[in-house]
Coordinates of C-alpha atoms in Angstrom, one line a residue:
Chain A
X183 CA 112.3 -34.2 12.1
X184 CA 110.6 -31.4 10.1
X185 CA 107.8 -33.9 9.3
X186 CA 107.1 -34.5 13.0
X187 CA 107.1 -30.8 13.6
X188 CA 104.7 -30.0 10.8
X189 CA 102.3 -32.7 11.9
X190 CA 102.7 -31.5 15.5
X191 CA 101.7 -28.0 14.6
X192 CA 98.7 -29.1 12.5
X193 CA 97.4 -31.4 15.2
X194 CA 97.8 -28.9 18.0
X195 CA 96.0 -26.2 16.0
X196 CA 93.2 -28.6 15.1
X197 CA 92.5 -29.1 18.8
X198 CA 91.8 -25.4 19.2
X199 CA 89.9 -25.3 15.9
X200 CA 87.2 -27.5 17.4
X201 CA 85.3 -27.2 20.7
X202 CA 87.2 -30.2 22.0
X203 CA 90.0 -28.1 23.4
X204 CA 87.8 -25.6 25.3
X205 CA 85.5 -28.2 26.7
X206 CA 88.4 -30.3 27.9
X207 CA 90.2 -27.4 29.5
X208 CA 87.2 -26.0 31.2
X209 CA 86.1 -29.4 32.6
X210 CA 89.6 -30.2 33.6
X211 CA 90.0 -27.0 35.5
X212 CA 86.6 -27.1 37.1
X213 CA 86.9 -30.7 38.2
X214 CA 90.5 -30.5 39.5
X215 CA 89.4 -27.5 41.5
X216 CA 86.3 -29.1 42.8
X217 CA 88.1 -32.3 43.8
X218 CA 90.8 -30.3 45.6
X219 CA 88.6 -28.1 47.6
X220 CA 85.6 -30.4 48.4
X221 CA 87.0 -33.9 48.5
X222 CA 90.7 -33.1 49.2
X223 CA 90.0 -30.9 52.2
X224 CA 92.5 -28.3 50.8
X225 CA 91.9 -25.8 53.6
X226 CA 90.9 -28.1 56.4
X227 CA 94.2 -29.9 56.3
X228 CA 96.0 -26.8 57.3
X229 CA 99.1 -27.7 55.2
X230 CA 100.7 -25.6 52.5
X231 CA 101.1 -28.2 49.8
X232 CA 99.3 -29.4 46.7
X233 CA 98.9 -33.1 47.8
X234 CA 95.0 -32.9 47.6
X235 CA 95.3 -31.3 44.1
X236 CA 97.5 -34.0 42.6
X237 CA 95.9 -36.9 44.4
X238 CA 92.9 -36.8 42.0
X239 CA 94.8 -36.4 38.8
X240 CA 95.0 -40.1 38.0
X241 CA 91.2 -40.3 38.3
X242 CA 90.6 -37.2 36.2
X243 CA 92.9 -38.4 33.6
X244 CA 91.2 -41.8 33.5
X245 CA 88.2 -40.2 31.7
X246 CA 89.6 -37.0 30.2
X247 CA 92.8 -38.3 28.5
X248 CA 91.0 -41.1 26.6
X249 CA 88.6 -38.4 25.4
X250 CA 91.5 -36.6 23.8
X251 CA 93.3 -39.7 22.6
X252 CA 90.2 -41.4 21.0
X253 CA 90.2 -39.1 18.0
X254 CA 93.9 -39.4 17.2
X255 CA 93.7 -42.2 14.7
X256 CA 90.1 -43.3 14.7
X257 CA 89.0 -40.0 13.2
X258 CA 91.7 -40.2 10.5
X259 CA 90.4 -43.6 9.6
X260 CA 86.8 -42.6 9.6
X261 CA 87.3 -39.5 7.5
X262 CA 89.8 -41.2 5.2
X263 CA 92.5 -38.6 5.9
X264 CA 94.8 -41.4 7.1
X265 CA 95.2 -42.3 3.5
X266 CA 96.3 -38.7 2.7
X267 CA 98.6 -38.5 5.7
X268 CA 100.3 -41.8 5.1
X269 CA 100.9 -41.2 1.4
X270 CA 102.6 -37.9 2.0
X271 CA 106.4 -38.1 2.4
X272 CA 106.4 -38.6 6.1
X273 CA 107.4 -41.8 7.9
X274 CA 104.9 -43.6 10.0
X275 CA 107.0 -42.8 13.0
X276 CA 106.9 -39.1 12.3
X277 CA 103.1 -39.2 12.1
X278 CA 102.7 -41.3 15.3
X279 CA 105.2 -39.1 17.2
X280 CA 103.9 -35.8 15.9
X281 CA 100.3 -36.6 16.7
X282 CA 101.3 -37.9 20.2
X283 CA 103.4 -34.8 21.0
X284 CA 100.5 -32.5 19.9
X285 CA 98.0 -34.2 22.2
X286 CA 100.6 -34.3 25.0
X287 CA 101.3 -30.6 24.5
X288 CA 97.6 -29.9 24.6
X289 CA 97.3 -31.6 28.0
X290 CA 100.4 -29.8 29.2
X291 CA 98.6 -26.5 28.4
X292 CA 95.6 -27.6 30.4
X293 CA 97.8 -28.6 33.2
X294 CA 99.7 -25.3 33.1
X295 CA 96.5 -23.4 33.4
X296 CA 96.1 -24.8 36.9
X297 CA 98.8 -22.3 38.0
X298 CA 96.3 -20.2 40.1
X299 CA 96.2 -23.0 42.6
X300 CA 100.0 -22.9 42.8
X301 CA 99.8 -19.1 43.4
X302 CA 97.2 -19.7 46.0
X303 CA 99.2 -22.1 48.0
X304 CA 102.2 -19.9 47.8
X305 CA 100.1 -16.9 49.0
X306 CA 98.6 -18.9 51.9
X307 CA 101.8 -20.5 53.2
X308 CA 105.3 -21.6 52.4
X309 CA 105.1 -24.8 50.4
X310 CA 108.0 -26.9 49.1
X311 CA 108.0 -25.8 45.5
X312 CA 110.4 -28.6 44.6
X313 CA 107.8 -31.1 45.5
X314 CA 105.2 -29.2 43.5
X315 CA 107.4 -29.2 40.5
X316 CA 108.0 -32.9 40.8
X317 CA 104.3 -33.5 41.1
X318 CA 103.6 -31.5 38.0
X319 CA 106.3 -33.5 36.2
X320 CA 104.8 -36.8 37.4
X321 CA 101.3 -35.7 36.4
X322 CA 102.4 -34.8 32.9
X323 CA 104.3 -38.1 32.5
X324 CA 101.3 -40.1 33.7
X325 CA 99.1 -38.2 31.2
X326 CA 101.6 -39.0 28.5
X327 CA 101.4 -42.7 29.3
X328 CA 97.6 -42.6 29.3
X329 CA 97.8 -40.9 25.9
X330 CA 100.2 -43.4 24.4
X331 CA 97.8 -46.2 25.4
X332 CA 94.9 -44.2 23.9
X333 CA 96.9 -43.6 20.7
X334 CA 97.4 -47.4 20.2
X335 CA 93.8 -48.3 20.9
X336 CA 92.6 -45.4 18.7
X337 CA 94.7 -46.9 15.8
X338 CA 92.9 -50.2 16.0
X339 CA 89.4 -48.8 15.2
X340 CA 87.5 -46.3 13.2
X341 CA 85.0 -45.8 15.9
X342 CA 85.9 -43.2 18.5
X343 CA 83.4 -44.4 21.1
X344 CA 85.0 -47.9 21.0
X345 CA 88.4 -46.3 21.3
X346 CA 87.3 -44.3 24.3
X347 CA 85.8 -47.2 26.2
X348 CA 88.6 -49.6 25.6
X349 CA 91.2 -46.9 26.6
X350 CA 89.4 -46.2 29.8
X351 CA 89.3 -49.9 30.7
X352 CA 93.0 -50.3 29.8
X353 CA 94.0 -47.3 31.8
X354 CA 91.9 -48.3 34.7
X355 CA 93.6 -51.7 34.9
X356 CA 97.0 -50.2 34.7
X357 CA 96.2 -47.6 37.2
X358 CA 95.1 -50.3 39.7
X359 CA 97.7 -52.9 38.7
X360 CA 99.1 -52.7 42.2
X361 CA 95.8 -53.2 44.0
X362 CA 93.9 -56.4 45.0
X363 CA 91.2 -55.8 42.4
X364 CA 93.7 -56.6 39.6
X365 CA 96.2 -58.6 41.6
X366 CA 93.8 -61.2 43.0
X367 CA 93.0 -62.3 39.5
X368 CA 96.6 -63.0 38.8
X369 CA 97.3 -64.6 42.2
X370 CA 95.0 -67.4 41.2
X371 CA 96.7 -68.1 37.9
X372 CA 100.3 -66.9 38.0
X373 CA 103.4 -67.4 40.3
X374 CA 104.4 -64.7 42.7
X375 CA 107.1 -63.3 40.5
X376 CA 104.6 -62.4 37.7
X377 CA 102.2 -60.9 40.3
X378 CA 105.0 -58.7 41.6
X379 CA 105.9 -57.7 38.1
X380 CA 102.3 -56.7 37.4
X381 CA 102.1 -54.8 40.6
X382 CA 105.2 -52.9 39.5
X383 CA 103.3 -51.7 36.4
X384 CA 100.9 -49.7 38.4
X385 CA 100.6 -46.1 37.4
X386 CA 99.4 -45.1 40.8
X387 CA 102.5 -46.4 42.6
X388 CA 104.9 -44.6 40.3
X389 CA 102.9 -41.4 40.3
X390 CA 102.5 -41.4 44.1
X391 CA 106.3 -41.7 44.6
X392 CA 107.1 -38.9 42.2
X393 CA 104.4 -36.7 43.7
X394 CA 106.0 -37.1 47.1
X395 CA 108.9 -35.1 45.6
X396 CA 111.2 -38.0 45.1
X397 CA 112.2 -38.0 41.4
X398 CA 113.5 -41.6 41.2
X399 CA 115.1 -42.5 37.9
X400 CA 113.1 -45.7 38.0
X401 CA 109.8 -43.9 38.0
X402 CA 110.9 -41.7 35.1
X403 CA 112.2 -44.6 33.1
X404 CA 108.9 -46.4 33.8
X405 CA 106.8 -43.7 32.3
X406 CA 109.1 -43.0 29.4
X407 CA 109.2 -46.7 28.6
X408 CA 105.5 -46.9 28.9
X409 CA 105.1 -44.1 26.4
X410 CA 107.7 -45.6 24.1
X411 CA 106.3 -49.1 24.1
X412 CA 102.7 -48.0 23.4
X413 CA 103.8 -45.6 20.7
X414 CA 105.7 -48.4 19.1
X415 CA 102.6 -50.6 19.4
X416 CA 100.6 -47.8 17.6
X417 CA 103.0 -47.9 14.7
X418 CA 102.8 -51.7 14.6
X419 CA 99.0 -51.6 14.6
X420 CA 98.9 -49.1 11.7
X421 CA 101.4 -51.1 9.8
X422 CA 99.5 -54.3 10.3
X423 CA 96.3 -52.7 9.1
X424 CA 98.1 -51.5 6.0
X425 CA 99.1 -55.1 5.2
X426 CA 95.9 -56.7 6.2
Chain B
X186 CA 106.4 -43.6 -15.0
X187 CA 104.3 -46.2 -13.2
X188 CA 104.9 -49.9 -13.4
X189 CA 103.1 -52.7 -11.7
X190 CA 104.3 -56.2 -11.7
X191 CA 101.7 -58.9 -10.9
X192 CA 100.2 -56.6 -8.3
X193 CA 98.0 -58.7 -6.0
X194 CA 95.9 -57.9 -2.9
X195 CA 94.2 -60.6 -1.0
X196 CA 91.9 -60.2 2.0
X197 CA 91.6 -63.7 3.5
X198 CA 90.1 -65.8 0.8
X199 CA 88.9 -62.9 -1.2
X200 CA 91.2 -61.6 -4.0
X201 CA 90.6 -57.9 -4.6
X202 CA 93.3 -57.4 -7.1
X203 CA 94.6 -60.4 -9.0
X204 CA 98.0 -60.1 -10.7
X205 CA 97.7 -56.7 -12.4
X206 CA 100.6 -55.7 -14.6
X207 CA 100.9 -52.5 -16.6
X208 CA 103.2 -49.8 -17.4
X209 CA 102.4 -46.1 -18.0
X210 CA 104.9 -43.7 -19.6
X211 CA 105.2 -40.0 -19.2
X212 CA 102.8 -38.3 -21.6
X213 CA 100.2 -41.0 -21.2
X214 CA 96.9 -40.6 -19.4
X215 CA 95.6 -44.0 -18.3
X216 CA 92.0 -44.4 -17.5
X217 CA 91.1 -47.1 -15.0
X218 CA 87.6 -48.4 -15.8
X219 CA 85.6 -51.0 -14.1
X220 CA 82.4 -51.7 -12.1
X221 CA 82.2 -50.8 -8.4
X222 CA 84.3 -53.2 -6.4
X223 CA 86.4 -54.2 -9.4
X224 CA 89.7 -53.3 -7.6
X225 CA 90.4 -49.9 -9.1
X226 CA 90.8 -48.1 -5.8
X227 CA 92.7 -51.0 -4.2
X228 CA 95.2 -50.9 -7.0
X229 CA 95.6 -47.2 -6.7
X230 CA 96.1 -47.4 -2.9
X231 CA 98.9 -49.9 -3.5
X232 CA 100.6 -47.7 -6.0
X233 CA 100.3 -44.8 -3.6
X234 CA 101.9 -47.0 -0.9
X235 CA 98.9 -46.8 1.4
X236 CA 98.2 -50.6 1.2
X237 CA 100.9 -53.2 1.1
X238 CA 100.5 -55.7 -1.8
X239 CA 100.0 -59.3 -0.8
X240 CA 102.4 -60.2 -3.7
X241 CA 103.9 -58.4 -6.7
X242 CA 105.0 -54.8 -6.6
X243 CA 104.8 -51.4 -8.1
X244 CA 107.3 -48.6 -8.9
X245 CA 106.6 -44.9 -9.2
X246 CA 109.1 -42.9 -11.2
X247 CA 111.4 -45.8 -10.9
X248 CA 111.2 -46.1 -7.1
X249 CA 109.8 -49.2 -5.5
X250 CA 106.8 -48.2 -3.4
X251 CA 107.7 -50.7 -0.7
X252 CA 111.5 -50.4 -0.4
X253 CA 111.9 -46.7 -1.4
X254 CA 108.7 -45.3 -0.1
X255 CA 109.9 -41.7 0.6
X256 CA 111.3 -41.2 -2.9
X257 CA 108.2 -42.7 -4.5
X258 CA 105.9 -40.5 -2.4
X259 CA 107.8 -37.4 -3.3
X260 CA 107.4 -38.1 -7.0
X261 CA 103.7 -38.9 -6.6
X262 CA 100.6 -36.7 -6.4
X263 CA 97.7 -38.8 -5.0
X264 CA 94.1 -38.0 -4.8
X265 CA 92.5 -40.7 -2.5
X266 CA 89.0 -42.0 -3.1
X267 CA 86.5 -39.4 -1.8
X268 CA 89.1 -36.6 -1.7
X269 CA 89.6 -36.6 2.1
X270 CA 90.9 -33.6 3.8
X271 CA 91.0 -32.1 7.3
X272 CA 87.6 -30.5 7.7
X273 CA 88.3 -28.2 10.5
X274 CA 91.1 -26.4 8.6
X275 CA 90.7 -23.6 6.2
X276 CA 91.6 -24.3 2.5
X277 CA 94.7 -22.0 2.9
X278 CA 95.8 -23.8 6.1
X279 CA 95.3 -27.2 4.6
X280 CA 97.2 -26.5 1.4
X281 CA 99.9 -24.8 3.5
X282 CA 100.2 -28.0 5.6
X283 CA 100.6 -30.2 2.6
X284 CA 103.2 -27.8 1.2
X285 CA 105.1 -27.9 4.6
X286 CA 105.0 -31.7 4.7
X287 CA 106.4 -31.8 1.2
X288 CA 109.1 -29.4 2.4
X289 CA 108.8 -27.0 -0.5
X290 CA 111.2 -24.1 0.1
X291 CA 109.9 -20.6 0.9
X292 CA 110.0 -19.3 -2.7
X293 CA 108.7 -22.5 -4.3
X294 CA 106.0 -22.8 -1.7
X295 CA 104.5 -19.4 -2.6
X296 CA 104.7 -20.1 -6.3
X297 CA 103.2 -23.6 -6.1
X298 CA 100.4 -22.6 -3.8
X299 CA 99.4 -19.7 -6.1
X300 CA 99.6 -22.0 -9.1
X301 CA 97.5 -24.8 -7.5
X302 CA 94.9 -22.4 -6.1
X303 CA 94.7 -20.6 -9.4
X304 CA 94.3 -23.7 -11.5
X305 CA 91.5 -25.1 -9.3
X306 CA 89.9 -21.7 -8.8
X307 CA 89.9 -21.8 -5.1
X308 CA 90.5 -18.1 -4.4
X309 CA 86.9 -17.4 -3.2
X310 CA 87.0 -20.1 -0.5
X311 CA 90.6 -19.8 0.7
X312 CA 89.7 -18.7 4.3
X313 CA 86.6 -21.0 4.7
X314 CA 86.9 -24.2 6.7
X315 CA 86.8 -27.2 4.4
X316 CA 83.8 -28.7 6.3
X317 CA 81.6 -25.9 5.1
X318 CA 82.5 -26.3 1.4
X319 CA 80.3 -28.0 -1.3
X320 CA 81.3 -31.4 -2.6
X321 CA 82.7 -29.8 -5.7
X322 CA 85.0 -27.5 -3.8
X323 CA 86.2 -30.3 -1.5
X324 CA 87.1 -32.4 -4.5
X325 CA 89.0 -29.4 -6.0
X326 CA 90.9 -28.8 -2.7
X327 CA 91.9 -32.5 -2.8
X328 CA 93.1 -32.0 -6.4
X329 CA 95.0 -28.9 -5.5
X330 CA 96.8 -30.8 -2.7
X331 CA 97.7 -33.6 -5.2
X332 CA 99.3 -31.3 -7.8
X333 CA 100.8 -28.9 -5.3
X334 CA 104.4 -30.1 -5.6
X335 CA 104.2 -30.4 -9.4
X336 CA 104.7 -34.2 -9.3
X337 CA 106.0 -36.3 -12.2
X338 CA 103.3 -38.9 -11.5
X339 CA 99.7 -38.3 -10.7
X340 CA 97.3 -41.0 -9.4
X341 CA 93.7 -39.6 -9.2
X342 CA 90.9 -41.7 -7.8
X343 CA 87.7 -40.4 -9.4
X344 CA 88.9 -36.8 -9.8
X345 CA 85.6 -35.5 -11.3
X346 CA 83.2 -37.3 -9.0
X347 CA 80.7 -34.8 -7.5
X348 CA 81.5 -32.0 -9.9
X349 CA 79.0 -30.3 -12.0
X350 CA 79.4 -30.4 -15.8
X351 CA 81.3 -27.1 -16.0
X352 CA 83.6 -28.1 -13.2
X353 CA 84.1 -31.6 -14.8
X354 CA 85.1 -29.8 -18.0
X355 CA 87.6 -27.6 -16.1
X356 CA 89.2 -30.5 -14.3
X357 CA 89.5 -32.4 -17.6
X358 CA 91.2 -29.4 -19.2
X359 CA 93.5 -29.3 -16.2
X360 CA 94.4 -33.0 -16.6
X361 CA 95.0 -32.4 -20.3
X362 CA 97.2 -29.4 -19.7
X363 CA 99.4 -31.5 -17.3
X364 CA 99.4 -34.6 -19.5
X365 CA 102.3 -33.6 -21.8
X366 CA 105.2 -34.4 -19.5
X367 CA 103.5 -36.3 -16.6
X368 CA 102.4 -39.8 -16.0
X369 CA 98.8 -39.8 -15.0
X370 CA 96.4 -42.5 -13.9
X371 CA 92.8 -41.7 -13.3
X372 CA 89.9 -43.9 -12.3
X373 CA 86.4 -43.2 -13.4
X374 CA 82.9 -44.5 -13.9
X375 CA 82.3 -42.0 -16.7
X376 CA 82.9 -43.4 -20.1
X377 CA 82.8 -39.9 -21.7
X378 CA 85.8 -39.1 -19.5
X379 CA 87.8 -41.7 -21.2
X380 CA 87.3 -39.9 -24.5
X381 CA 87.9 -36.5 -23.0
X382 CA 91.2 -37.1 -21.3
X383 CA 92.6 -40.6 -21.6
X384 CA 95.1 -41.8 -24.2
X385 CA 94.7 -45.3 -23.0
X386 CA 92.1 -47.3 -21.0
X387 CA 92.3 -50.4 -18.8
X388 CA 89.1 -52.2 -18.0
X389 CA 89.3 -54.2 -14.9
X390 CA 86.7 -56.4 -13.2
X391 CA 87.1 -59.0 -10.4
X392 CA 90.6 -57.7 -9.8
X393 CA 91.8 -58.6 -13.3
X394 CA 92.7 -56.6 -16.4
X395 CA 90.2 -57.5 -19.1
X396 CA 91.2 -55.0 -21.7
X397 CA 94.1 -52.6 -22.2
X398 CA 93.8 -50.4 -25.3
X399 CA 93.3 -46.9 -26.6
X400 CA 89.7 -45.5 -26.4
X401 CA 89.4 -45.8 -30.2
X402 CA 90.5 -49.4 -30.2
X403 CA 87.9 -50.2 -27.5
X404 CA 85.2 -48.5 -29.6
X405 CA 86.2 -50.6 -32.6
X406 CA 85.1 -53.6 -30.6
X407 CA 81.6 -52.3 -30.3
X408 CA 79.1 -53.9 -32.6
X409 CA 78.0 -50.3 -33.4
X410 CA 81.5 -49.6 -34.8
X411 CA 81.0 -48.6 -38.5
X412 CA 77.2 -48.9 -38.2
X413 CA 75.1 -46.2 -39.8
X414 CA 72.2 -44.6 -38.0
X415 CA 69.6 -42.3 -39.3
X416 CA 66.2 -40.8 -38.6
X417 CA 63.7 -40.3 -41.4
X418 CA 60.2 -39.0 -41.6
X419 CA 59.0 -42.2 -43.3
X420 CA 60.3 -44.9 -41.1
X421 CA 59.0 -47.8 -43.2
X422 CA 60.3 -46.6 -46.5
X423 CA 63.8 -46.0 -45.0
X424 CA 63.9 -49.4 -43.5
X425 CA 63.1 -51.0 -46.8
X426 CA 65.8 -49.1 -48.6
X427 CA 68.4 -50.1 -46.0
X428 CA 67.4 -53.7 -46.3
X429 CA 68.4 -53.7 -49.9
X430 CA 72.0 -52.6 -49.3
X431 CA 74.2 -55.6 -49.9
X432 CA 76.5 -55.4 -46.9
X433 CA 73.9 -54.6 -44.3
X434 CA 73.7 -57.5 -41.8
X435 CA 70.8 -56.3 -39.7
X436 CA 68.6 -53.4 -39.0
X437 CA 67.3 -52.2 -35.6
X438 CA 64.9 -49.5 -34.7
X439 CA 65.1 -47.8 -31.4
X440 CA 61.5 -47.8 -30.1
X441 CA 62.0 -44.5 -28.2
X442 CA 63.2 -42.1 -30.8
X443 CA 62.6 -44.2 -33.9
X444 CA 66.3 -44.0 -34.8
X445 CA 67.2 -46.7 -37.4
X446 CA 70.6 -48.3 -37.1
X447 CA 72.0 -50.5 -39.8
X448 CA 74.8 -52.9 -38.8
X449 CA 77.4 -53.9 -41.5
X450 CA 78.6 -57.4 -42.2
X451 CA 81.9 -58.0 -40.4
X452 CA 84.7 -55.9 -41.9
X453 CA 82.5 -54.1 -44.4
X454 CA 81.8 -50.4 -44.7
X455 CA 78.3 -49.4 -45.6
X456 CA 78.2 -45.7 -45.1
X457 CA 78.5 -44.8 -48.8
X458 CA 76.3 -47.6 -50.0
X459 CA 73.5 -46.5 -47.5
X460 CA 73.8 -42.9 -48.7
X461 CA 73.5 -43.9 -52.3
X462 CA 70.5 -46.2 -51.7
X463 CA 68.6 -43.5 -49.9
X464 CA 69.4 -40.9 -52.6
X465 CA 68.5 -43.1 -55.5
X466 CA 65.1 -43.8 -54.0
X467 CA 64.6 -40.2 -53.0
X468 CA 64.0 -40.9 -49.4
X469 CA 64.3 -37.9 -47.1
X470 CA 66.4 -38.3 -44.0
X471 CA 66.6 -35.8 -41.1
X472 CA 70.0 -37.0 -40.0
X473 CA 72.6 -39.6 -41.0
X474 CA 75.6 -40.6 -38.9
X475 CA 78.5 -43.0 -39.0
X476 CA 78.8 -44.6 -35.6
X477 CA 82.3 -44.7 -34.0
X478 CA 81.2 -47.4 -31.6
X479 CA 79.8 -47.2 -28.1
X480 CA 82.1 -47.5 -25.1
X481 CA 79.3 -48.2 -22.7
X482 CA 78.3 -51.2 -24.8
X483 CA 81.9 -52.4 -24.9
X484 CA 82.2 -51.9 -21.2
X485 CA 79.2 -53.9 -20.5
X486 CA 80.2 -56.7 -22.8
X487 CA 83.7 -56.9 -21.4
X488 CA 82.8 -56.7 -17.7
X489 CA 79.7 -58.9 -17.8
X490 CA 80.6 -61.3 -20.6
X491 CA 82.5 -64.5 -20.0
X492 CA 82.2 -64.2 -16.3
X493 CA 85.0 -61.7 -16.3
X494 CA 87.7 -64.2 -17.0
X495 CA 88.2 -64.2 -20.8
X496 CA 88.6 -61.4 -23.4
X497 CA 92.1 -60.6 -22.5
X498 CA 94.0 -58.6 -25.0

């Protein structure tokens, strides 16, 4: 466990040692604000909730989370530090998990910095803070799932740009798995059961239901499983590269 | 102790390391020599547990690197090729991170950090980020990280690459000072380094061990071994005198500095005879030397000769 913690601390500090952290946080806050007020009709709706704020999170994450995830392993490969890291007395799991947690904590910090909008809505009206809490939880879980996918793809390459683009594509497909864009393809080649299963993988469906304030165990399990499976895949990819 | 048993690494059809077996005991410094792409780094990566062997295996301090990786890694200090480190960290942060991962206790952590920083003379750059350091300092940071936990076994991939002559000298002194009770393997291109630090040298090419001997034994294979070289004001006269010495097999003159080298017949010694011949004819010499043998020549002969397959010892 101490190995995970040491790697977690190092990684989290390294985000703030480079401009990555500040650029990410500023862009995230600006864009989430802009989307909420201009596209989400925050005021015009006349309702005291954060629905228009959370509505755009999946689309923000689609580009911003892969940008955080792309460096996770690709950079270690490029600079050769992966050889240092994986010959220190830490298990592969500790390294994968420590790095993931650091990136996730970093996004959590960015998300927490959106608190002024929560203060605003509480000042303007009397929102259901339970729903808002659930939405924050859902948003964080979804970011974690995006990150885990990015972690796995980042482990396959030493090129961060490739990692970024592939992660965006993978996240986009999973985001829209419940929509005709993706489902129509599978309708043509797979039986209905498979199509339904794929539809059930959609990020958007699960996120929307959590952000309505209903914390369903199935949605939580979905995101936790998603994170677990992709992190496992990360470890498998790194192990395969080691034996290749 | 390091032991490899038929260590092999294949990438598809290409065999990078082909059945390498050796054993290094504490107190030995093994030099890994070979042309670029010979398989030196790949072998070291397998010993360090970064690459998994295709077949065969390796143990570090008695621990199998594949089945007991954690114990093996704790006993090992490893400097990877190019001495990679996290560029955005300061030297102090980076070494602190390695110390934390190695789980040195609070007391030991301080002592070991001070020791490693002192040995590699890193005091002036402790607070600088590694990205801003010169190549020489980066290499020394990597070395400090490798020796931080005072490991029984050290595997150093080109520890002096990128250092200036003074720094090379210091790092060699450092390796020598640690050699007494540790098992050390270094790889290098520099043949002078073999003399300076190694008690034993393995020459590999094409993934195979072509020679495994002490530096002196390797030198003895040189055709220059036991040859006599000299410079004289009167080149022609000196050459004629040498030609008359009974055991001289051949004479060569270096066109660049006019240095004359006389090669003995196999197994014979000519130094005294050459001296006598010159003296009896009253030929002045500026300099007269007995050649120990030239490692670079041996290296070339072994790695290029016989297509890299024969010449096994």
